mmCIF file of C-alpha atoms and ligand atoms in Angstrom:
data_model
loop_
_atom_site.group_PDB
_atom_site.id
_atom_site.type_symbol
_atom_site.label_atom_id
_atom_site.label_comp_id
_atom_site.label_asym_id
_atom_site.label_seq_id
_atom_site.Cartn_x
_atom_site.Cartn_y
_atom_site.Cartn_z
ATOM 1 C CA MET H 1 12.459 -13.870 -5.038
ATOM 2 C CA ARG H 2 9.969 -11.344 -3.660
ATOM 3 C CA GLN H 3 6.646 -10.936 -5.410
ATOM 4 C CA LYS H 4 6.024 -7.629 -7.191
ATOM 5 C CA VAL H 5 2.896 -6.013 -5.780
ATOM 6 C CA ILE H 6 1.120 -3.344 -7.818
ATOM 7 C CA ALA H 7 -1.688 -1.623 -5.949
ATOM 8 C CA GLY H 8 -3.976 1.018 -7.406
ATOM 9 C CA ASN H 9 -5.164 3.454 -4.747
ATOM 10 C CA TRP H 10 -8.286 5.051 -6.202
ATOM 11 C CA LYS H 11 -8.652 7.438 -3.224
ATOM 12 C CA MET H 12 -12.049 9.217 -3.384
ATOM 13 C CA ASN H 13 -12.781 8.629 -7.066
ATOM 14 C CA LYS H 14 -15.344 6.799 -9.264
ATOM 15 C CA VAL H 15 -18.967 5.822 -8.796
ATOM 16 C CA MET H 16 -20.156 2.239 -8.458
ATOM 17 C CA THR H 17 -20.757 1.469 -12.146
ATOM 18 C CA GLU H 18 -17.320 2.820 -13.087
ATOM 19 C CA ALA H 19 -15.695 0.818 -10.307
ATOM 20 C CA GLU H 20 -17.458 -2.391 -11.349
ATOM 21 C CA ASP H 21 -16.680 -1.924 -15.049
ATOM 22 C CA PHE H 22 -13.028 -1.314 -14.164
ATOM 23 C CA VAL H 23 -12.548 -4.506 -12.165
ATOM 24 C CA ILE H 24 -14.511 -6.658 -14.604
ATOM 25 C CA GLU H 25 -12.258 -5.480 -17.429
ATOM 26 C CA ALA H 26 -9.007 -5.454 -15.458
ATOM 27 C CA GLY H 27 -9.785 -8.815 -13.855
ATOM 28 C CA LYS H 28 -9.817 -10.487 -17.285
ATOM 29 C CA HIS H 29 -6.305 -9.306 -18.094
ATOM 30 C CA ILE H 30 -4.252 -9.738 -14.935
ATOM 31 C CA PRO H 31 -1.304 -11.942 -15.987
ATOM 32 C CA ALA H 32 -1.391 -15.507 -14.680
ATOM 33 C CA ASP H 33 2.118 -14.904 -13.338
ATOM 34 C CA GLU H 34 2.388 -15.650 -9.606
ATOM 35 C CA ASN H 35 5.360 -13.283 -9.382
ATOM 36 C CA VAL H 36 3.034 -10.325 -9.614
ATOM 37 C CA GLU H 37 0.074 -9.440 -7.418
ATOM 38 C CA ALA H 38 -2.499 -6.834 -8.488
ATOM 39 C CA ILE H 39 -4.650 -4.978 -5.979
ATOM 40 C CA VAL H 40 -7.302 -2.278 -6.231
ATOM 41 C CA CYS H 41 -7.787 -0.134 -3.105
ATOM 42 C CA ALA H 42 -11.344 1.115 -3.397
ATOM 43 C CA PRO H 43 -13.780 3.286 -1.406
ATOM 44 C CA PHE H 44 -15.866 1.419 1.172
ATOM 45 C CA PRO H 45 -19.253 1.439 -0.633
ATOM 46 C CA PHE H 46 -17.825 -0.463 -3.617
ATOM 47 C CA LEU H 47 -15.995 -3.184 -1.712
ATOM 48 C CA PRO H 48 -18.608 -6.004 -1.530
ATOM 49 C CA ALA H 49 -19.498 -5.629 -5.218
ATOM 50 C CA LEU H 50 -15.857 -5.503 -6.283
ATOM 51 C CA VAL H 51 -14.978 -8.593 -4.263
ATOM 52 C CA GLU H 52 -17.897 -10.371 -5.939
ATOM 53 C CA LYS H 53 -16.924 -9.230 -9.457
ATOM 54 C CA THR H 54 -13.309 -10.354 -9.006
ATOM 55 C CA LYS H 55 -13.903 -13.675 -7.294
ATOM 56 C CA ASN H 56 -12.641 -15.804 -10.179
ATOM 57 C CA THR H 57 -9.764 -13.510 -11.078
ATOM 58 C CA ARG H 58 -6.311 -12.744 -9.681
ATOM 59 C CA LEU H 59 -7.288 -9.170 -8.826
ATOM 60 C CA LYS H 60 -7.441 -8.503 -5.071
ATOM 61 C CA ILE H 61 -9.551 -5.867 -3.379
ATOM 62 C CA ALA H 62 -8.280 -3.633 -0.560
ATOM 63 C CA ALA H 63 -9.764 -0.989 1.704
ATOM 64 C CA GLN H 64 -8.068 2.406 2.018
ATOM 65 C CA THR H 65 -8.273 2.597 5.814
ATOM 66 C CA MET H 66 -10.108 1.006 8.750
ATOM 67 C CA HIS H 67 -10.592 1.291 12.524
ATOM 68 C CA TYR H 68 -8.582 -0.955 14.853
ATOM 69 C CA GLU H 69 -11.546 -2.088 16.958
ATOM 70 C CA GLU H 70 -13.707 -5.019 15.901
ATOM 71 C CA ASN H 71 -16.968 -3.200 16.671
ATOM 72 C CA GLY H 72 -18.325 -0.514 18.989
ATOM 73 C CA ALA H 73 -19.530 3.057 19.250
ATOM 74 C CA TYR H 74 -17.397 4.588 16.475
ATOM 75 C CA THR H 75 -19.880 6.329 14.209
ATOM 76 C CA GLY H 76 -18.805 6.326 10.584
ATOM 77 C CA GLU H 77 -16.002 3.813 11.028
ATOM 78 C CA VAL H 78 -15.421 0.427 9.411
ATOM 79 C CA SER H 79 -13.811 -2.458 11.288
ATOM 80 C CA PRO H 80 -11.318 -5.149 10.266
ATOM 81 C CA LEU H 81 -13.953 -7.778 11.044
ATOM 82 C CA MET H 82 -16.338 -6.187 8.548
ATOM 83 C CA LEU H 83 -13.666 -6.050 5.849
ATOM 84 C CA LYS H 84 -12.567 -9.641 6.345
ATOM 85 C CA ASN H 85 -16.166 -10.814 6.420
ATOM 86 C CA ILE H 86 -16.883 -9.476 2.918
ATOM 87 C CA GLY H 87 -13.687 -10.901 1.388
ATOM 88 C CA VAL H 88 -11.355 -7.924 1.363
ATOM 89 C CA THR H 89 -7.721 -9.128 1.528
ATOM 90 C CA HIS H 90 -5.593 -5.999 2.096
ATOM 91 C CA VAL H 91 -5.916 -2.635 3.819
ATOM 92 C CA VAL H 92 -3.912 0.559 3.324
ATOM 93 C CA LEU H 93 -2.797 2.008 6.668
ATOM 94 C CA GLY H 94 -1.237 5.368 7.458
ATOM 95 C CA HIS H 95 -1.550 6.918 4.020
ATOM 96 C CA SER H 96 -0.139 10.450 4.240
ATOM 97 C CA GLU H 97 -3.582 11.854 3.374
ATOM 98 C CA ARG H 98 -5.045 10.011 6.389
ATOM 99 C CA ARG H 99 -2.155 11.250 8.553
ATOM 100 C CA GLN H 100 -2.617 14.813 7.319
ATOM 101 C CA TYR H 101 -6.426 15.166 7.315
ATOM 102 C CA TYR H 102 -7.719 12.530 9.765
ATOM 103 C CA ASN H 103 -5.234 12.450 12.622
ATOM 104 C CA GLU H 104 -3.720 9.089 11.746
ATOM 105 C CA THR H 105 -0.573 8.657 13.863
ATOM 106 C CA ASP H 106 2.207 6.098 14.080
ATOM 107 C CA GLU H 107 0.436 4.716 17.162
ATOM 108 C CA THR H 108 -2.922 4.216 15.432
ATOM 109 C CA VAL H 109 -1.182 2.744 12.394
ATOM 110 C CA ASN H 110 0.430 0.223 14.741
ATOM 111 C CA GLN H 111 -2.890 -0.607 16.449
ATOM 112 C CA LYS H 112 -4.452 -1.067 13.021
ATOM 113 C CA ALA H 113 -1.610 -3.274 11.755
ATOM 114 C CA ILE H 114 -2.032 -5.535 14.777
ATOM 115 C CA ALA H 115 -5.811 -5.611 14.203
ATOM 116 C CA ALA H 116 -5.352 -6.344 10.500
ATOM 117 C CA PHE H 117 -3.288 -9.457 11.223
ATOM 118 C CA LYS H 118 -5.707 -10.564 13.936
ATOM 119 C CA HIS H 119 -8.371 -10.667 11.236
ATOM 120 C CA GLY H 120 -6.281 -12.119 8.433
ATOM 121 C CA LEU H 121 -5.912 -8.901 6.447
ATOM 122 C CA THR H 122 -2.578 -7.857 4.923
ATOM 123 C CA PRO H 123 -1.643 -4.275 5.832
ATOM 124 C CA ILE H 124 -0.028 -1.933 3.323
ATOM 125 C CA VAL H 125 1.723 0.465 5.693
ATOM 126 C CA CYS H 126 2.546 3.860 4.172
ATOM 127 C CA VAL H 127 5.518 5.929 5.283
ATOM 128 C CA GLY H 128 7.246 8.955 3.809
ATOM 129 C CA GLU H 129 8.666 12.393 4.453
ATOM 130 C CA THR H 130 7.456 15.903 3.640
ATOM 131 C CA LEU H 131 9.416 18.227 1.369
ATOM 132 C CA GLU H 132 10.637 20.209 4.385
ATOM 133 C CA GLU H 133 11.879 17.017 6.036
ATOM 134 C CA ARG H 134 13.662 15.947 2.857
ATOM 135 C CA GLU H 135 15.295 19.346 2.454
ATOM 136 C CA ALA H 136 16.434 19.219 6.086
ATOM 137 C CA ASN H 137 18.026 15.804 5.413
ATOM 138 C CA LYS H 138 15.623 14.095 7.798
ATOM 139 C CA THR H 139 14.131 11.537 5.393
ATOM 140 C CA LYS H 140 15.824 8.514 6.937
ATOM 141 C CA ASP H 141 15.063 9.593 10.512
ATOM 142 C CA VAL H 142 11.403 10.140 9.656
ATOM 143 C CA VAL H 143 10.869 6.814 7.915
ATOM 144 C CA THR H 144 12.898 4.957 10.566
ATOM 145 C CA GLU H 145 10.527 6.157 13.259
ATOM 146 C CA GLN H 146 7.418 5.500 11.170
ATOM 147 C CA VAL H 147 8.524 1.957 10.322
ATOM 148 C CA GLN H 148 9.674 1.057 13.837
ATOM 149 C CA LYS H 149 6.470 2.309 15.412
ATOM 150 C CA ALA H 150 4.165 0.742 12.818
ATOM 151 C CA LEU H 151 5.735 -2.695 13.330
ATOM 152 C CA THR H 152 5.844 -2.641 17.147
ATOM 153 C CA ASP H 153 4.576 -5.882 18.738
ATOM 154 C CA LEU H 154 4.085 -7.693 15.439
ATOM 155 C CA THR H 155 5.543 -11.198 15.294
ATOM 156 C CA PRO H 156 8.429 -11.801 12.868
ATOM 157 C CA ASP H 157 5.995 -13.740 10.648
ATOM 158 C CA GLN H 158 3.620 -10.804 10.582
ATOM 159 C CA VAL H 159 6.419 -8.379 9.789
ATOM 160 C CA ALA H 160 7.468 -10.641 6.909
ATOM 161 C CA GLN H 161 3.942 -10.447 5.475
ATOM 162 C CA THR H 162 3.562 -6.671 5.882
ATOM 163 C CA ILE H 163 3.738 -4.576 2.744
ATOM 164 C CA VAL H 164 5.495 -1.256 3.304
ATOM 165 C CA ALA H 165 4.821 1.586 0.865
ATOM 166 C CA TYR H 166 7.406 4.349 0.761
ATOM 167 C CA GLU H 167 5.560 7.418 -0.475
ATOM 168 C CA PRO H 168 7.473 10.708 -0.235
ATOM 169 C CA ILE H 169 4.683 13.221 0.329
ATOM 170 C CA TRP H 170 6.157 15.767 -2.078
ATOM 171 C CA ALA H 171 5.892 13.210 -4.899
ATOM 172 C CA ILE H 172 2.207 12.375 -4.400
ATOM 173 C CA GLY H 173 -0.047 13.752 -7.114
ATOM 174 C CA THR H 174 2.563 16.328 -8.087
ATOM 175 C CA GLY H 175 4.071 14.686 -11.140
ATOM 176 C CA LYS H 176 7.412 14.737 -9.294
ATOM 177 C CA THR H 177 8.792 11.243 -8.844
ATOM 178 C CA ALA H 178 11.752 10.552 -6.622
ATOM 179 C CA SER H 179 14.602 9.447 -8.862
ATOM 180 C CA SER H 180 14.753 5.677 -8.946
ATOM 181 C CA ALA H 181 18.117 5.789 -7.167
ATOM 182 C CA ASP H 182 16.785 8.072 -4.392
ATOM 183 C CA ALA H 183 13.642 5.952 -4.003
ATOM 184 C CA ASN H 184 15.752 2.810 -3.833
ATOM 185 C CA GLU H 185 18.083 4.307 -1.257
ATOM 186 C CA VAL H 186 15.154 4.940 1.087
ATOM 187 C CA CYS H 187 13.535 1.542 0.369
ATOM 188 C CA SER H 188 16.851 -0.132 1.105
ATOM 189 C CA HIS H 189 17.120 1.889 4.328
ATOM 190 C CA ILE H 190 13.610 0.702 5.289
ATOM 191 C CA ARG H 191 14.726 -2.902 4.757
ATOM 192 C CA ASN H 192 17.662 -2.268 7.089
ATOM 193 C CA VAL H 193 15.368 -0.817 9.737
ATOM 194 C CA ILE H 194 13.213 -3.948 9.451
ATOM 195 C CA LYS H 195 16.333 -6.099 9.736
ATOM 196 C CA ASP H 196 17.238 -4.303 12.959
ATOM 197 C CA VAL H 197 13.803 -4.920 14.509
ATOM 198 C CA THR H 198 13.648 -8.563 13.323
ATOM 199 C CA ASP H 199 16.401 -10.248 11.355
ATOM 200 C CA LYS H 200 17.862 -10.427 7.865
ATOM 201 C CA SER H 201 15.712 -13.287 6.666
ATOM 202 C CA VAL H 202 12.498 -11.470 7.671
ATOM 203 C CA SER H 203 13.655 -8.205 6.120
ATOM 204 C CA GLU H 204 14.453 -9.977 2.864
ATOM 205 C CA GLN H 205 10.838 -11.178 2.627
ATOM 206 C CA VAL H 206 9.133 -7.828 3.107
ATOM 207 C CA VAL H 207 7.609 -6.306 -0.014
ATOM 208 C CA ILE H 208 8.504 -2.607 -0.184
ATOM 209 C CA GLN H 209 6.577 -0.495 -2.670
ATOM 210 C CA TYR H 210 7.352 2.964 -3.947
ATOM 211 C CA GLY H 211 4.518 5.460 -4.444
ATOM 212 C CA GLY H 212 4.335 8.991 -5.789
ATOM 213 C CA SER H 213 3.544 9.864 -9.407
ATOM 214 C CA VAL H 214 4.219 6.315 -10.626
ATOM 215 C CA LYS H 215 3.035 5.824 -14.213
ATOM 216 C CA PRO H 216 3.632 3.414 -17.104
ATOM 217 C CA ALA H 217 6.491 5.622 -18.334
ATOM 218 C CA ASN H 218 8.554 5.349 -15.131
ATOM 219 C CA ILE H 219 7.569 2.040 -13.535
ATOM 220 C CA ASP H 220 10.141 -0.158 -15.318
ATOM 221 C CA GLU H 221 12.983 1.979 -14.055
ATOM 222 C CA LEU H 222 11.599 1.959 -10.503
ATOM 223 C CA LEU H 223 11.011 -1.806 -10.461
ATOM 224 C CA SER H 224 14.514 -2.466 -11.776
ATOM 225 C CA GLN H 225 15.916 -1.225 -8.453
ATOM 226 C CA SER H 226 17.155 -3.764 -5.897
ATOM 227 C CA ASP H 227 14.770 -2.847 -3.059
ATOM 228 C CA ILE H 228 11.637 -1.641 -4.857
ATOM 229 C CA ASP H 229 9.184 -4.538 -5.060
ATOM 230 C CA GLY H 230 6.127 -2.816 -6.420
ATOM 231 C CA ALA H 231 4.158 0.383 -6.509
ATOM 232 C CA LEU H 232 1.252 2.089 -4.792
ATOM 233 C CA VAL H 233 -0.299 4.187 -7.507
ATOM 234 C CA GLY H 234 -2.919 6.926 -7.364
ATOM 235 C CA GLY H 235 -3.728 8.862 -10.549
ATOM 236 C CA ALA H 236 -2.301 6.339 -13.030
ATOM 237 C CA SER H 237 -4.412 3.527 -11.544
ATOM 238 C CA LEU H 238 -7.744 5.115 -12.458
ATOM 239 C CA GLU H 239 -7.786 3.948 -16.085
ATOM 240 C CA VAL H 240 -7.807 0.225 -16.857
ATOM 241 C CA ASP H 241 -5.210 0.424 -19.634
ATOM 242 C CA SER H 242 -2.755 2.319 -17.515
ATOM 243 C CA PHE H 243 -3.329 0.065 -14.484
ATOM 244 C CA LEU H 244 -2.756 -3.050 -16.607
ATOM 245 C CA LYS H 245 0.471 -1.619 -18.015
ATOM 246 C CA LEU H 246 1.693 -1.087 -14.451
ATOM 247 C CA VAL H 247 0.780 -4.660 -13.514
ATOM 248 C CA GLU H 248 2.427 -5.980 -16.681
ATOM 249 C CA ALA H 249 5.632 -4.187 -15.658
ATOM 250 C CA GLY H 250 5.687 -6.379 -12.560
ATOM 251 C CA THR H 251 6.096 -9.513 -14.707
ATOM 252 C CA LYS H 252 9.325 -8.354 -16.361
HETATM 253 P P1 13P O 1 -0.154 9.488 -7.267
HETATM 254 O O1 13P O 1 0.254 8.219 -7.963
HETATM 255 O O2 13P O 1 -1.399 10.100 -7.861
HETATM 256 O O3 13P O 1 0.979 10.428 -7.111
HETATM 257 O O4 13P O 1 -0.587 9.052 -5.765
HETATM 258 C C1 13P O 1 0.288 8.301 -5.015
HETATM 259 C C2 13P O 1 -0.421 7.798 -3.816
HETATM 260 O O5 13P O 1 -0.710 8.549 -2.894
HETATM 261 C C3 13P O 1 -0.818 6.382 -3.796
HETATM 262 O O6 13P O 1 -1.244 6.008 -2.535
#
């Protein structure tokens, strides 16, 4: 059985004391159930402190992006080596906000995924279509290309460990969730694409999350679907109670 992975993507929110208080409190209440993994994806300045505050808990700490080079003349950037060195375990790659505002492309997502594995970080690779693409019936074509390109040159083992987050852009921060059946149809399609680039046994291991207006009220329905193995959550991950409810849903 695949693990359920619930990741809170805080985006550009909170200050240090709020971030620390959150993980101290949340860390105490993450269920001891190995079938669910809980991750907080936090802004860079908080990462060392959050890793420290969660070291004896089951809560994992992720970065929201990174560069693909280990070091060099890239002012303002953070490298996979730096993240690994401070104890970060996961990194979000190709979030639609990074694609839209910071020129992230399928090619850079791929370079970053390769770099993440080189440094022992687990990538959470985000894919998803715009409203225009959905309305033009292009959803599957768009995610097929994003998934194929992101996974290029990864070994089958690395593909098996990759977390893919399907986040339809029109559902992010809008209160509009894809229906659980629609979300599952695309997640199942993503698993087929992965099967085609590797094999069935690899594709069956890949954790595929859904993201886009996930909240305690709709997570059970989403997680009950055959190919949805977790959630990448923005707004509803900012409060401890709500985040813990989402994690709890992963144990059912
Ligand atoms: P919301 O849960 O706020 O819609 O954000 C989704 C998202 O972008 C998570 O990465």
